[in-house]
mmCIF file of C-alpha atoms in Angstrom:
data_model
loop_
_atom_site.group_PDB
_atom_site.id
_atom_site.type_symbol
_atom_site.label_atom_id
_atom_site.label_comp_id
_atom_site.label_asym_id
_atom_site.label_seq_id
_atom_site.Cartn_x
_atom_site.Cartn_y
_atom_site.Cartn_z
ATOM 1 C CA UNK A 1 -7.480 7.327 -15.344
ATOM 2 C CA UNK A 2 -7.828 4.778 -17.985
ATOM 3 C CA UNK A 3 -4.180 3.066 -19.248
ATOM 4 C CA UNK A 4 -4.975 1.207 -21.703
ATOM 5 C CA UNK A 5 -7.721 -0.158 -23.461
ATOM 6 C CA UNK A 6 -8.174 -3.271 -25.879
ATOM 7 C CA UNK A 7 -10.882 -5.835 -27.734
ATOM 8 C CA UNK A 8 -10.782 -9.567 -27.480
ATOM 9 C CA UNK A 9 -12.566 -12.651 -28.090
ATOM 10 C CA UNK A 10 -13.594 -16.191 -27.679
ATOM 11 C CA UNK A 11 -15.689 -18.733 -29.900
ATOM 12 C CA UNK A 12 -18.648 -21.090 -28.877
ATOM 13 C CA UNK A 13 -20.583 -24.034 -31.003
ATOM 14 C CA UNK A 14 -23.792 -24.126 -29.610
ATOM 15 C CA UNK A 15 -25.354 -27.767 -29.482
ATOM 16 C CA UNK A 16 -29.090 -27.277 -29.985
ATOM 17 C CA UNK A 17 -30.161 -30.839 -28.393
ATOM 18 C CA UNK A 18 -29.914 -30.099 -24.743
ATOM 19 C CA UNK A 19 -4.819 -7.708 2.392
ATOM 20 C CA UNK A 20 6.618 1.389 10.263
ATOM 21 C CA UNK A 21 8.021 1.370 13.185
ATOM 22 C CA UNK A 22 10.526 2.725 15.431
ATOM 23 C CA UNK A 23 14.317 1.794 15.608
ATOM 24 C CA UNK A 24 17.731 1.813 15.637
ATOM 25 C CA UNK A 25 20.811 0.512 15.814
ATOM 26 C CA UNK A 26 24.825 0.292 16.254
ATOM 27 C CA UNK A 27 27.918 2.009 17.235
ATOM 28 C CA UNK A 28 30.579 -0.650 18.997
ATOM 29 C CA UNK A 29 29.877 0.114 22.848
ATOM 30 C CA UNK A 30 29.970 4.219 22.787
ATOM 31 C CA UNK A 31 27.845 6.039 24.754
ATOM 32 C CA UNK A 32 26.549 9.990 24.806
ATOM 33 C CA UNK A 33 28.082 12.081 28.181
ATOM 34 C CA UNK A 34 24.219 13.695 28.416
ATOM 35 C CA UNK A 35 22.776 15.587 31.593
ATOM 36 C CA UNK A 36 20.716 13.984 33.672
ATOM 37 C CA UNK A 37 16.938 12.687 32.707
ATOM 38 C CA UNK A 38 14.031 13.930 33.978
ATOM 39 C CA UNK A 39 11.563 11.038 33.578
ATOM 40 C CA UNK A 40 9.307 11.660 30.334
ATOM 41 C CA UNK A 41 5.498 11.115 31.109
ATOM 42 C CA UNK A 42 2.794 10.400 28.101
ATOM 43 C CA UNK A 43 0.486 13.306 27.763
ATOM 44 C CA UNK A 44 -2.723 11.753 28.225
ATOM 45 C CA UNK A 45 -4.269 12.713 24.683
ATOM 46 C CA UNK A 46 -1.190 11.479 22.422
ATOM 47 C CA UNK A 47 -0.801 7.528 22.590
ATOM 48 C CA UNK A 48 3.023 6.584 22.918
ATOM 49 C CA UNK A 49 4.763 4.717 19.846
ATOM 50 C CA UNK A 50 4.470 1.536 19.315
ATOM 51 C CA UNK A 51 7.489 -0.167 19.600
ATOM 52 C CA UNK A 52 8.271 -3.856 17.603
ATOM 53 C CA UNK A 53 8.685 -6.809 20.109
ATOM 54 C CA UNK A 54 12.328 -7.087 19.105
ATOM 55 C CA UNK A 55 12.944 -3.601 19.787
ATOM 56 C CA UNK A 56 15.772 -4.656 21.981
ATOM 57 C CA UNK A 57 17.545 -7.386 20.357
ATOM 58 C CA UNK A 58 20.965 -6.213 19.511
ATOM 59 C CA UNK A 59 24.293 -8.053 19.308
ATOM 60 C CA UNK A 60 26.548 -6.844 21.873
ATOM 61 C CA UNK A 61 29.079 -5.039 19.327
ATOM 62 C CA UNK A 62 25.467 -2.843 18.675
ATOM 63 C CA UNK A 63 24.687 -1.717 21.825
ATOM 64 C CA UNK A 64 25.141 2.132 22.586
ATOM 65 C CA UNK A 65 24.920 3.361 26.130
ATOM 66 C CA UNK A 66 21.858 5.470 26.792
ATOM 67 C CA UNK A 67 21.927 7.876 29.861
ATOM 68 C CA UNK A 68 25.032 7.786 32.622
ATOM 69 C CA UNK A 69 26.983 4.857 33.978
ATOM 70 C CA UNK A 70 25.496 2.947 36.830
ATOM 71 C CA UNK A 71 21.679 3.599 35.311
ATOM 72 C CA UNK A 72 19.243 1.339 37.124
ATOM 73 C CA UNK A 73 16.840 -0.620 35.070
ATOM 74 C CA UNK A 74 13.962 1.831 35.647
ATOM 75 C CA UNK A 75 15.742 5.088 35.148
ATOM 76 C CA UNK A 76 16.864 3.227 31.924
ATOM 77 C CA UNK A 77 13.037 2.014 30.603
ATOM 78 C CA UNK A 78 11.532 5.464 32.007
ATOM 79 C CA UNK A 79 13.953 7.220 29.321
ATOM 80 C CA UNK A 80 13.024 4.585 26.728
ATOM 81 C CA UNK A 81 15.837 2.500 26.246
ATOM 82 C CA UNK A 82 16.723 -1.156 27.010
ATOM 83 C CA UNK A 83 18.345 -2.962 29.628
ATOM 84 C CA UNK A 84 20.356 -6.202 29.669
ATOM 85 C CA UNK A 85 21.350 -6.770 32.846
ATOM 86 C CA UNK A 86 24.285 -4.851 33.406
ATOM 87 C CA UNK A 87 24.132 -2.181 30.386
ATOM 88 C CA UNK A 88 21.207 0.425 29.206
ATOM 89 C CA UNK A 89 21.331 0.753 26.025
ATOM 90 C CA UNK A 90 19.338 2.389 22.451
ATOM 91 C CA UNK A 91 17.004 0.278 21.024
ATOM 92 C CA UNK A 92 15.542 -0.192 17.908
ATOM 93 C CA UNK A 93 13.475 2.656 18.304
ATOM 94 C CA UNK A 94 13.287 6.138 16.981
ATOM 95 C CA UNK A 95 14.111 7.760 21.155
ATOM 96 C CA UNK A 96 13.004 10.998 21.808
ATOM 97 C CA UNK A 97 14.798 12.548 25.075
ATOM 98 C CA UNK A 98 14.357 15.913 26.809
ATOM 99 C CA UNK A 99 16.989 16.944 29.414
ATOM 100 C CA UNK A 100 16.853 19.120 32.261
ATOM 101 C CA UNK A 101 19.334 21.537 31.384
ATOM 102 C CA UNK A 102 17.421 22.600 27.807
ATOM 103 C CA UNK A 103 18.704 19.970 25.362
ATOM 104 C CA UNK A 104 17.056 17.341 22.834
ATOM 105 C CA UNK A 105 18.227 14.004 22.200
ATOM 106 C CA UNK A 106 16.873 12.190 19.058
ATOM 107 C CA UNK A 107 18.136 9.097 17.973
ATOM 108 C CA UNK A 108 16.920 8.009 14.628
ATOM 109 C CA UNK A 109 17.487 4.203 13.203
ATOM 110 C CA UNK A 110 17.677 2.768 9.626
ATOM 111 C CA UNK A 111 14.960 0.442 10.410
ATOM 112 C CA UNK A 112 12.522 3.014 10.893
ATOM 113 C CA UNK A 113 10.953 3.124 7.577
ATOM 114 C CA UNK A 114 10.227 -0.007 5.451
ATOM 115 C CA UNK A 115 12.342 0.182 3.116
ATOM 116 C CA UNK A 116 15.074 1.103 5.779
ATOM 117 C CA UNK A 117 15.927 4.752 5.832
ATOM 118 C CA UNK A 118 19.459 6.249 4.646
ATOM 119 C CA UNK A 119 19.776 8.159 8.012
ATOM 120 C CA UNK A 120 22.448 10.021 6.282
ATOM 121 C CA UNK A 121 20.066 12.210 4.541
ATOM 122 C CA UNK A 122 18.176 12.713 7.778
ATOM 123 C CA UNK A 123 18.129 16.231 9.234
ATOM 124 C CA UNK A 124 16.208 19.233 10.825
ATOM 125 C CA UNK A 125 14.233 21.628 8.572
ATOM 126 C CA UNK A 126 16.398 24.468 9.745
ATOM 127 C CA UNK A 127 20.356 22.850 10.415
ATOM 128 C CA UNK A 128 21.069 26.539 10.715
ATOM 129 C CA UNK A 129 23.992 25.926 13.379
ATOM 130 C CA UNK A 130 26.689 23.473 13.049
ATOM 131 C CA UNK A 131 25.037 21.510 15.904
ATOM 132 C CA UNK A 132 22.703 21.041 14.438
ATOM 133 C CA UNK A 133 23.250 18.239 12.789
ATOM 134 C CA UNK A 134 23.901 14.583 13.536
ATOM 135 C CA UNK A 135 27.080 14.492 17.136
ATOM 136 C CA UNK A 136 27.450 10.745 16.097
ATOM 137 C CA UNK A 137 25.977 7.873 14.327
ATOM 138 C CA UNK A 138 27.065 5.285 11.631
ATOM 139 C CA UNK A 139 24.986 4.327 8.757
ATOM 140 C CA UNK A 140 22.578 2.303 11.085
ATOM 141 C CA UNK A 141 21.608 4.909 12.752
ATOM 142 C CA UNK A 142 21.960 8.894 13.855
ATOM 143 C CA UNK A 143 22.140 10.877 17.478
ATOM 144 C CA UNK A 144 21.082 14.584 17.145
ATOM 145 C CA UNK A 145 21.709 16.480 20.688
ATOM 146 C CA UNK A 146 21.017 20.212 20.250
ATOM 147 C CA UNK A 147 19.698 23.113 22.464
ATOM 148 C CA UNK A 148 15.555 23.138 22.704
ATOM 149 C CA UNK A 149 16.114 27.338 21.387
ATOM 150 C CA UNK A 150 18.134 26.688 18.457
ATOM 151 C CA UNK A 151 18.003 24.817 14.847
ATOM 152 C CA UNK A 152 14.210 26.189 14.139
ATOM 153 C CA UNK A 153 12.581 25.326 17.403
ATOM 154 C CA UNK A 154 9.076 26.966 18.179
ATOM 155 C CA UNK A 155 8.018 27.706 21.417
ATOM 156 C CA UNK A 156 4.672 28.324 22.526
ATOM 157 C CA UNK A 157 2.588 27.656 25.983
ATOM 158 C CA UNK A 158 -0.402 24.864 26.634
ATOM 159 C CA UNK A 159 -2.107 24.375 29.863
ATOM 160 C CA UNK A 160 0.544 25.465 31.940
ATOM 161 C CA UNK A 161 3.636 23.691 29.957
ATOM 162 C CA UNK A 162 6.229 25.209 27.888
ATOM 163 C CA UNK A 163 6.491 23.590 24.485
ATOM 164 C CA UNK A 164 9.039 23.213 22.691
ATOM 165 C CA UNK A 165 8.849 21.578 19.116
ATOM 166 C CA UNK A 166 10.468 20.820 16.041
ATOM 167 C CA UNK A 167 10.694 19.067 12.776
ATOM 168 C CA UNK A 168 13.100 16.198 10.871
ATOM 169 C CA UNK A 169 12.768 14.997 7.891
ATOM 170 C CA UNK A 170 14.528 12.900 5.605
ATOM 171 C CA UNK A 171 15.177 13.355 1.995
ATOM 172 C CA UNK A 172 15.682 10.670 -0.826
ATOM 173 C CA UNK A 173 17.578 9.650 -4.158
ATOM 174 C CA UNK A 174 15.804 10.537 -7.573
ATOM 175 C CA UNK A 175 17.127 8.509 -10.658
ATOM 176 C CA UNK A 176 16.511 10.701 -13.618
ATOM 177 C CA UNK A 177 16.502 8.534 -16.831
ATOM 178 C CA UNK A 178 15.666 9.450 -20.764
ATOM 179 C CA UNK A 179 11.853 7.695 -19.895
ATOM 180 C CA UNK A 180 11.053 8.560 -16.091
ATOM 181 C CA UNK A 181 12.804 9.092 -12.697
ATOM 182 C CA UNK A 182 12.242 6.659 -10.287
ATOM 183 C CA UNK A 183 13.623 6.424 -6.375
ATOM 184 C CA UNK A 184 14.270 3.237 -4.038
ATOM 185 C CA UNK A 185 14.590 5.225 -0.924
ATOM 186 C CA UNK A 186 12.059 5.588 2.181
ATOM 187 C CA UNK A 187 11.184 9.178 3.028
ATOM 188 C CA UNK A 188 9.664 10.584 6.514
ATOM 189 C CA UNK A 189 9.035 13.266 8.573
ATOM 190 C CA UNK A 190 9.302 12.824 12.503
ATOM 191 C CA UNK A 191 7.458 16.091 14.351
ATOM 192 C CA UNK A 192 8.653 15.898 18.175
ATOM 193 C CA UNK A 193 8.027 18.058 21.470
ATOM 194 C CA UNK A 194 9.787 18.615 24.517
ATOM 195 C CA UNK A 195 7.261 20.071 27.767
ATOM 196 C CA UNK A 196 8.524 21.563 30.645
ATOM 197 C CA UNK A 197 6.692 22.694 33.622
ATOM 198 C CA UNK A 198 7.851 23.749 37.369
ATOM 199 C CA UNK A 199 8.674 20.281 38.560
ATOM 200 C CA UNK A 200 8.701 17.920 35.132
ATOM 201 C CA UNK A 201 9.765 17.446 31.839
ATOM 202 C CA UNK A 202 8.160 15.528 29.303
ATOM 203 C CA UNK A 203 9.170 13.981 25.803
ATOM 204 C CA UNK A 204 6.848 12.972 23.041
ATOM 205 C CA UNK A 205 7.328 11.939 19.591
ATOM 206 C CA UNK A 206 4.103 13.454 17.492
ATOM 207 C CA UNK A 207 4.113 11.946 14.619
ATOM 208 C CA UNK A 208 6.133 10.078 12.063
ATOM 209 C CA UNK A 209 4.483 10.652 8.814
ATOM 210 C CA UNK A 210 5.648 8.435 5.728
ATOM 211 C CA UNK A 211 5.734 10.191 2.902
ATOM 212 C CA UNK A 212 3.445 7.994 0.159
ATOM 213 C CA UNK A 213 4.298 6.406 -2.552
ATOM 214 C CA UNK A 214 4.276 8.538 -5.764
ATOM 215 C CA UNK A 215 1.832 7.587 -8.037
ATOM 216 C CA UNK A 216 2.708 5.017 -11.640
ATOM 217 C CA UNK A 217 3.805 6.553 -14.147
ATOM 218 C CA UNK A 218 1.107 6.247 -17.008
ATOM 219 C CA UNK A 219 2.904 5.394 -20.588
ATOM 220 C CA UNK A 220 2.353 3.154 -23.903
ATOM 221 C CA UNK A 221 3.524 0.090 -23.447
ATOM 222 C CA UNK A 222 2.157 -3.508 -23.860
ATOM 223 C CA UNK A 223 -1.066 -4.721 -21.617
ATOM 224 C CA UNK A 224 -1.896 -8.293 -21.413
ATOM 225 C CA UNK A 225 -5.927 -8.992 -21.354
ATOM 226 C CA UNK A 226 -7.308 -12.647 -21.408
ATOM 227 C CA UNK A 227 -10.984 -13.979 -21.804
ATOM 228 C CA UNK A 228 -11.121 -17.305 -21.097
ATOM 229 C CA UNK A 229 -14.544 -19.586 -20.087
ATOM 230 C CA UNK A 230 -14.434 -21.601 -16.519
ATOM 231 C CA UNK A 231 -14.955 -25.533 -17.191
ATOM 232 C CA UNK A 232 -15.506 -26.271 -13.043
ATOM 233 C CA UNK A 233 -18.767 -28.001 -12.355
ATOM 234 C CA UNK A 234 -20.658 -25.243 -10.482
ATOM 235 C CA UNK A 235 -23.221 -27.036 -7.681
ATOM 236 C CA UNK A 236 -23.448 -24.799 -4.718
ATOM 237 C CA UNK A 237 -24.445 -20.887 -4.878
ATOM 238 C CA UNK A 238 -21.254 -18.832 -4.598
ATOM 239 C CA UNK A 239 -20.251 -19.795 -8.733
ATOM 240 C CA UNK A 240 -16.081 -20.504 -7.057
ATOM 241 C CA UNK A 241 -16.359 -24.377 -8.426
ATOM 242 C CA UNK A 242 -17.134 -22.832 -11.794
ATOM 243 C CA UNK A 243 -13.850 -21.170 -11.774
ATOM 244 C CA UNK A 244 -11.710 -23.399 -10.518
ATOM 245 C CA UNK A 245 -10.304 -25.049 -13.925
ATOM 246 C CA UNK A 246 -11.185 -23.072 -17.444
ATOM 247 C CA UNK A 247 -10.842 -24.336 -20.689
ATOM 248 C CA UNK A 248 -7.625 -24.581 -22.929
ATOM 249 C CA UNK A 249 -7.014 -23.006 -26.709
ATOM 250 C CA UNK A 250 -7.340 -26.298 -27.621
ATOM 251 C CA UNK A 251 -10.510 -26.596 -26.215
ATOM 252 C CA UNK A 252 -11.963 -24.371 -28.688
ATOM 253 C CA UNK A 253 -15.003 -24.589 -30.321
ATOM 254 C CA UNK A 254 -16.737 -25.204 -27.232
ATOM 255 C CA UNK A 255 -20.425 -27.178 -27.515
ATOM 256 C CA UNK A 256 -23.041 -25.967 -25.179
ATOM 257 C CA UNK A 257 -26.477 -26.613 -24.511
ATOM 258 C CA UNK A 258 -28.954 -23.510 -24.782
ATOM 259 C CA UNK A 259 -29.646 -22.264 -21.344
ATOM 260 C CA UNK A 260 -26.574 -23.736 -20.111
ATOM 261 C CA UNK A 261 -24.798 -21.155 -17.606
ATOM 262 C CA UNK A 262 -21.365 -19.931 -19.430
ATOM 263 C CA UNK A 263 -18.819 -18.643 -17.274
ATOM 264 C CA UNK A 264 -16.608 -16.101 -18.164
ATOM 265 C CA UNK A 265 -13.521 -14.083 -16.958
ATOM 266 C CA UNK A 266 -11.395 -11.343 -18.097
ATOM 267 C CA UNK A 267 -8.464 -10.814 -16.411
ATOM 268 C CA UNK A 268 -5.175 -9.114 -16.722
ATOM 269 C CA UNK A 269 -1.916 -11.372 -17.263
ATOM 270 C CA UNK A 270 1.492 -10.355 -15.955
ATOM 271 C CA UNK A 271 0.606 -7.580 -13.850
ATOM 272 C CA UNK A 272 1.522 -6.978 -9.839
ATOM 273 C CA UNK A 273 0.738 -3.529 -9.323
ATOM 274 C CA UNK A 274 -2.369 -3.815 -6.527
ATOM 275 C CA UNK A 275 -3.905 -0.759 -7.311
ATOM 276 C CA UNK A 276 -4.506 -1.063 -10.583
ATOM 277 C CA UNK A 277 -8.436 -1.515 -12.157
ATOM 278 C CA UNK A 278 -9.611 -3.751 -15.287
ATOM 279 C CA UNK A 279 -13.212 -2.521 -16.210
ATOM 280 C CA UNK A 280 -15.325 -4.010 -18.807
ATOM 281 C CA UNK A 281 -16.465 -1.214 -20.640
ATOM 282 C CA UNK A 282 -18.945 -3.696 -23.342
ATOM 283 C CA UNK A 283 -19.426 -7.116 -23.406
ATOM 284 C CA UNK A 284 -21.231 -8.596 -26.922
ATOM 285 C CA UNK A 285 -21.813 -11.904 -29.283
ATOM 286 C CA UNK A 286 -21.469 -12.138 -32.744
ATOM 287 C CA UNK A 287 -21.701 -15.186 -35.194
ATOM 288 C CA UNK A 288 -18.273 -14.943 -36.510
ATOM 289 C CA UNK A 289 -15.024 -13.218 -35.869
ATOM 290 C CA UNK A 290 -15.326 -10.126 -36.892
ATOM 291 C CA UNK A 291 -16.712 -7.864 -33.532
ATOM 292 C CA UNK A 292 -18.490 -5.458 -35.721
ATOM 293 C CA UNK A 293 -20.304 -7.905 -37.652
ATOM 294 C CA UNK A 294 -24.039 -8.915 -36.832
ATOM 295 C CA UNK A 295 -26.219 -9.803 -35.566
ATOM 296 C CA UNK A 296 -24.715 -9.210 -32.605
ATOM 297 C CA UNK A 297 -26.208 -8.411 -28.600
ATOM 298 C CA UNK A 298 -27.548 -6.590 -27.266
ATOM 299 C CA UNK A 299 -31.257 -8.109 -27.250
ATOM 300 C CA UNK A 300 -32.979 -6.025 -24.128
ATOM 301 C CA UNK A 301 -36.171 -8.178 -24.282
ATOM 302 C CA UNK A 302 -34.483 -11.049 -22.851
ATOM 303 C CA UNK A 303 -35.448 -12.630 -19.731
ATOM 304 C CA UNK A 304 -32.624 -14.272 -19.002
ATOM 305 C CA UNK A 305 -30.344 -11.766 -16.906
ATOM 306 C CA UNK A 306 -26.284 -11.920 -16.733
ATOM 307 C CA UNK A 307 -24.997 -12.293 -13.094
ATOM 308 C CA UNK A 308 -22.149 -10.840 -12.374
ATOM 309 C CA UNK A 309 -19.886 -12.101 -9.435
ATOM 310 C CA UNK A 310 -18.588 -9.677 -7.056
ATOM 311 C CA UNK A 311 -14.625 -10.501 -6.678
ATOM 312 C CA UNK A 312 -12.769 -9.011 -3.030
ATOM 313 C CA UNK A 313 -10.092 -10.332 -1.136
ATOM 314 C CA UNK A 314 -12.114 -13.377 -0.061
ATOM 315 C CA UNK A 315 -12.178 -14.884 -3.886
ATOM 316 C CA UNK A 316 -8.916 -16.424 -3.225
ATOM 317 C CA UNK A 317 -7.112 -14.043 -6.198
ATOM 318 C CA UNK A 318 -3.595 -12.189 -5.620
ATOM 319 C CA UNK A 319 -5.281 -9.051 -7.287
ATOM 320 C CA UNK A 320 -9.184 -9.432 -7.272
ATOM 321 C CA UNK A 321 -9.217 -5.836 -9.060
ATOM 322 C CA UNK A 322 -7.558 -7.644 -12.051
ATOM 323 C CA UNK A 323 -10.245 -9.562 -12.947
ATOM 324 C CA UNK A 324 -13.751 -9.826 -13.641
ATOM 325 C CA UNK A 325 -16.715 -12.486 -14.258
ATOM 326 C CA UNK A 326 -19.823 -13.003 -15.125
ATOM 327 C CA UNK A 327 -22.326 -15.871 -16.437
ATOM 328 C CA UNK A 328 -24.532 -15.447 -19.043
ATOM 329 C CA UNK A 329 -27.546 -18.371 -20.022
ATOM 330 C CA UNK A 330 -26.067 -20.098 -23.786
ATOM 331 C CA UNK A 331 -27.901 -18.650 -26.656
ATOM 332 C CA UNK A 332 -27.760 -19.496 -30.537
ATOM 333 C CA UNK A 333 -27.872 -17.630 -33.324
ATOM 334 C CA UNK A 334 -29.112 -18.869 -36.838
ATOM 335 C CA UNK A 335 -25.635 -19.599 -37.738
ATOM 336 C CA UNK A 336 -24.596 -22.256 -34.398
ATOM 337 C CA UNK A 337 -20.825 -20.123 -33.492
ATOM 338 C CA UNK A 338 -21.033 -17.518 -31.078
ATOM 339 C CA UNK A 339 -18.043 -15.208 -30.418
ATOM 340 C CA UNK A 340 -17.644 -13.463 -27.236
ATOM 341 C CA UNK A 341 -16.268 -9.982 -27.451
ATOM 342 C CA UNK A 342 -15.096 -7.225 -24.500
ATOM 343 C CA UNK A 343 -13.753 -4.023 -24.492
ATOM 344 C CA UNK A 344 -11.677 -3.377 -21.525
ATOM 345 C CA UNK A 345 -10.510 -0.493 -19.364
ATOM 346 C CA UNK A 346 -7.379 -0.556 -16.699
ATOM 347 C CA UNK A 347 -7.879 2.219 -14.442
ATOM 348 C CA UNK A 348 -5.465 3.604 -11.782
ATOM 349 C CA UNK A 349 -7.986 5.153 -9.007
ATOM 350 C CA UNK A 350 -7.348 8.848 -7.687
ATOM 351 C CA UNK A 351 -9.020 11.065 -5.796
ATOM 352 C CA UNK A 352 -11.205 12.210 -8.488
ATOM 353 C CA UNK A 353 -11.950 8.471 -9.714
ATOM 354 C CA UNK A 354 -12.440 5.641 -8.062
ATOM 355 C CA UNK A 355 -12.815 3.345 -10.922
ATOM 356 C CA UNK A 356 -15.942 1.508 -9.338
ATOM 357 C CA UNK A 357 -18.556 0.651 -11.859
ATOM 358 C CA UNK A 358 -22.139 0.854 -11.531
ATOM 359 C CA UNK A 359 -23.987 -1.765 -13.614
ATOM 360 C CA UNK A 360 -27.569 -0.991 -14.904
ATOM 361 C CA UNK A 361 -29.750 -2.491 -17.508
ATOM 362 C CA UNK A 362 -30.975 0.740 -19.050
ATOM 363 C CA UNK A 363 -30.434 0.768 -22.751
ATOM 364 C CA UNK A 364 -28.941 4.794 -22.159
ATOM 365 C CA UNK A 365 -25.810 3.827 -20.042
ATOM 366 C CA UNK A 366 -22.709 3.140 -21.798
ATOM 367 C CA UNK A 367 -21.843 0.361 -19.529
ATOM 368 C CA UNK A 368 -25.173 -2.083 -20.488
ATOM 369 C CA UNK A 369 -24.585 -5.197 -18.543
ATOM 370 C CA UNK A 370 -27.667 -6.290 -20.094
ATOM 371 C CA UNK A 371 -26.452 -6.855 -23.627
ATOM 372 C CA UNK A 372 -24.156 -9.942 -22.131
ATOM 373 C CA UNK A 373 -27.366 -11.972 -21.976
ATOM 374 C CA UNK A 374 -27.064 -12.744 -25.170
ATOM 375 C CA UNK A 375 -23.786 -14.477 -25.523
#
């Protein structure tokens, strides 16, 4: 989708002689009376949650018991919490818990998005019951304990378990203004199972699915676009010296020597938004000012090609996609200035446009690379 589009220009004297995760967090030393834990076993085809390396660092006035009183260390870790020594505790984990008498345990932390989540707005997609919804928390984090047949629970059977799954989700704040809404918050949705069989019972967390970004808000409002030549003395193949340094405003005029390489960039100035495009829809000379005037490019007989440099994250920019270059071979016309003109694109790729350019040198495409030779 094209944002904005604009025409600029340089001048040139030609001298004719030569680049989530799970948690939680604090309630001062409380602790859930839950049944006992069966230990929860990974099903083999669903890879268990990540969990940060600082999972369990809490200050002591965090902590929140997980499971009974006298828990061993390995009863604690089998039910996914953490152990200090003398108390198991939550960690900084979203903690997904079946129990043998028929009951989920979900513990959901702030820290589980990035931005961290308002676990206020957290709940099931069917709080039908007054259990429903969160039996403690603080706004670090929320504890849901409800039955495994109540607050929208589906049940079905798979290879000799009895499934039983549901859905939370979080909702977010929308600021409506007079010229756009906008909202700060982290969204997500957290699908999670509890299996039982004859002799275990298993937990799993499914998936936590972050709800994307929505996408910029396209509007009329002032876009920055520079052209500016590199002045770096280019000796190697790669063309990176030649843009290390470019010339001031009061460089201009420029003198260069015919078939001297010119090196040029366009680039977009005061923008941070990473996903955003700048295309060079037409590149052209002229002898003076005026972009319509001529003579001007393109001359398709020339045998001196424009090279255009490929820019990606190894070019050293903050936003490669911001910029382009390209080096054309110094040219004169009768009169000795030569003005360098582009029109420009910004694009914001979707699903129905990427925004990646093809370049050809037939006359019949509208982006003709080929008419940059002569600049």
């Amino acid at each position: 989708m094209e944002l904005f589009k604009c025409l600029l220009g340089v001048v040139l004297v030609c001298g004719v002689s030569a680049q989530q995760y799970w948690m939680q967090s604090p309630l001062p030393q409380k602790h859930l009376l839950l049944p006992t834990f069966q230990k929860p076993q990974q099903q083999s085809n669903v890879p268990p949650p990540a969990a940060p390396f600082h999972k369990c660092v809490l200050e002591e006035a965090e902590k929140i018991q997980c499971g009974t009183p006298g828990i061993t260390v390995d009863q604690c870790q089998d039910i996914n919490c953490c152990f200090d020594g003398h108390l198991c505790y939550y960690g900084k984990a979203v903690t997904v818990q079946c129990t043998r008498d028929g009951q989920f345990v979900v513990v959901v932390a702030r820290e589980a998005t990035r931005p961290p989540l308002d676990v206020n707005s957290v709940s099931l997609l069917e709080p039908n019951e007054a259990f429903c919804g969160p039996v403690d928390g603080t706004s670090a984090f929320a504890i849901f304990q409800f039955p495994v047949t109540a607050c929208g629970t589906t049940l079905k059977n798979d290879e000799g378990y009895v499934v039983y799954e549901n859905h939370m989700v979080s909702s977010y704040e929308v600021g409506i203004g007079p010229k756009g809404s906008i909202t700060r918050d982290s969204h997500f949705e957290l699908l999670f199972q509890c299996l039982y069989s004859g002799t275990t019972v298993e937990a799993l967390v499914m998936e936590v699915n972050p709800v994307p970004p929505p996408l910029s808000v396209a509007a009329a409002g002032p876009l920055r676009v520079e052209l500016r030549l590199g002045n770096g003395q280019c000796i190697s193949k790669g063309y990176v010296a030649a843009y290390s340094s470019f010339y001031r405003s009061s460089d201009y005029p420029i003198s260069k020597v015919l078939r001297e390489p010119v090196y040029v960039e366009v680039r977009l100035v005061g923008r941070s938004d990473p996903n955003i495009v700048l295309n060079l829809e037409h590149c052209w000379a002229t002898s003076t000012p005026n972009p319509q005037s001529v003579p001007h490019c393109p001359y398709h007989d020339d045998r001196y090609h424009t090279t255009v440099i490929p820019l990606d994250g190894s070019s050293g920019l903050k936003y490669p996609t911001h910029y382009k270059r390209f080096i054309s071979r110094m040219f004169t016309f009768v009169n000795s200035d030569v003005f360098i003109h582009c029109a420009t694109a910004v694009c914001y790729p979707s699903s129905e446009n990427s925004c990646e350019q093809q370049c050809h040198r037939q006359s019949e495409y509208p982006l003709n690379f080929s008419c940059w030779v002569m600049l």
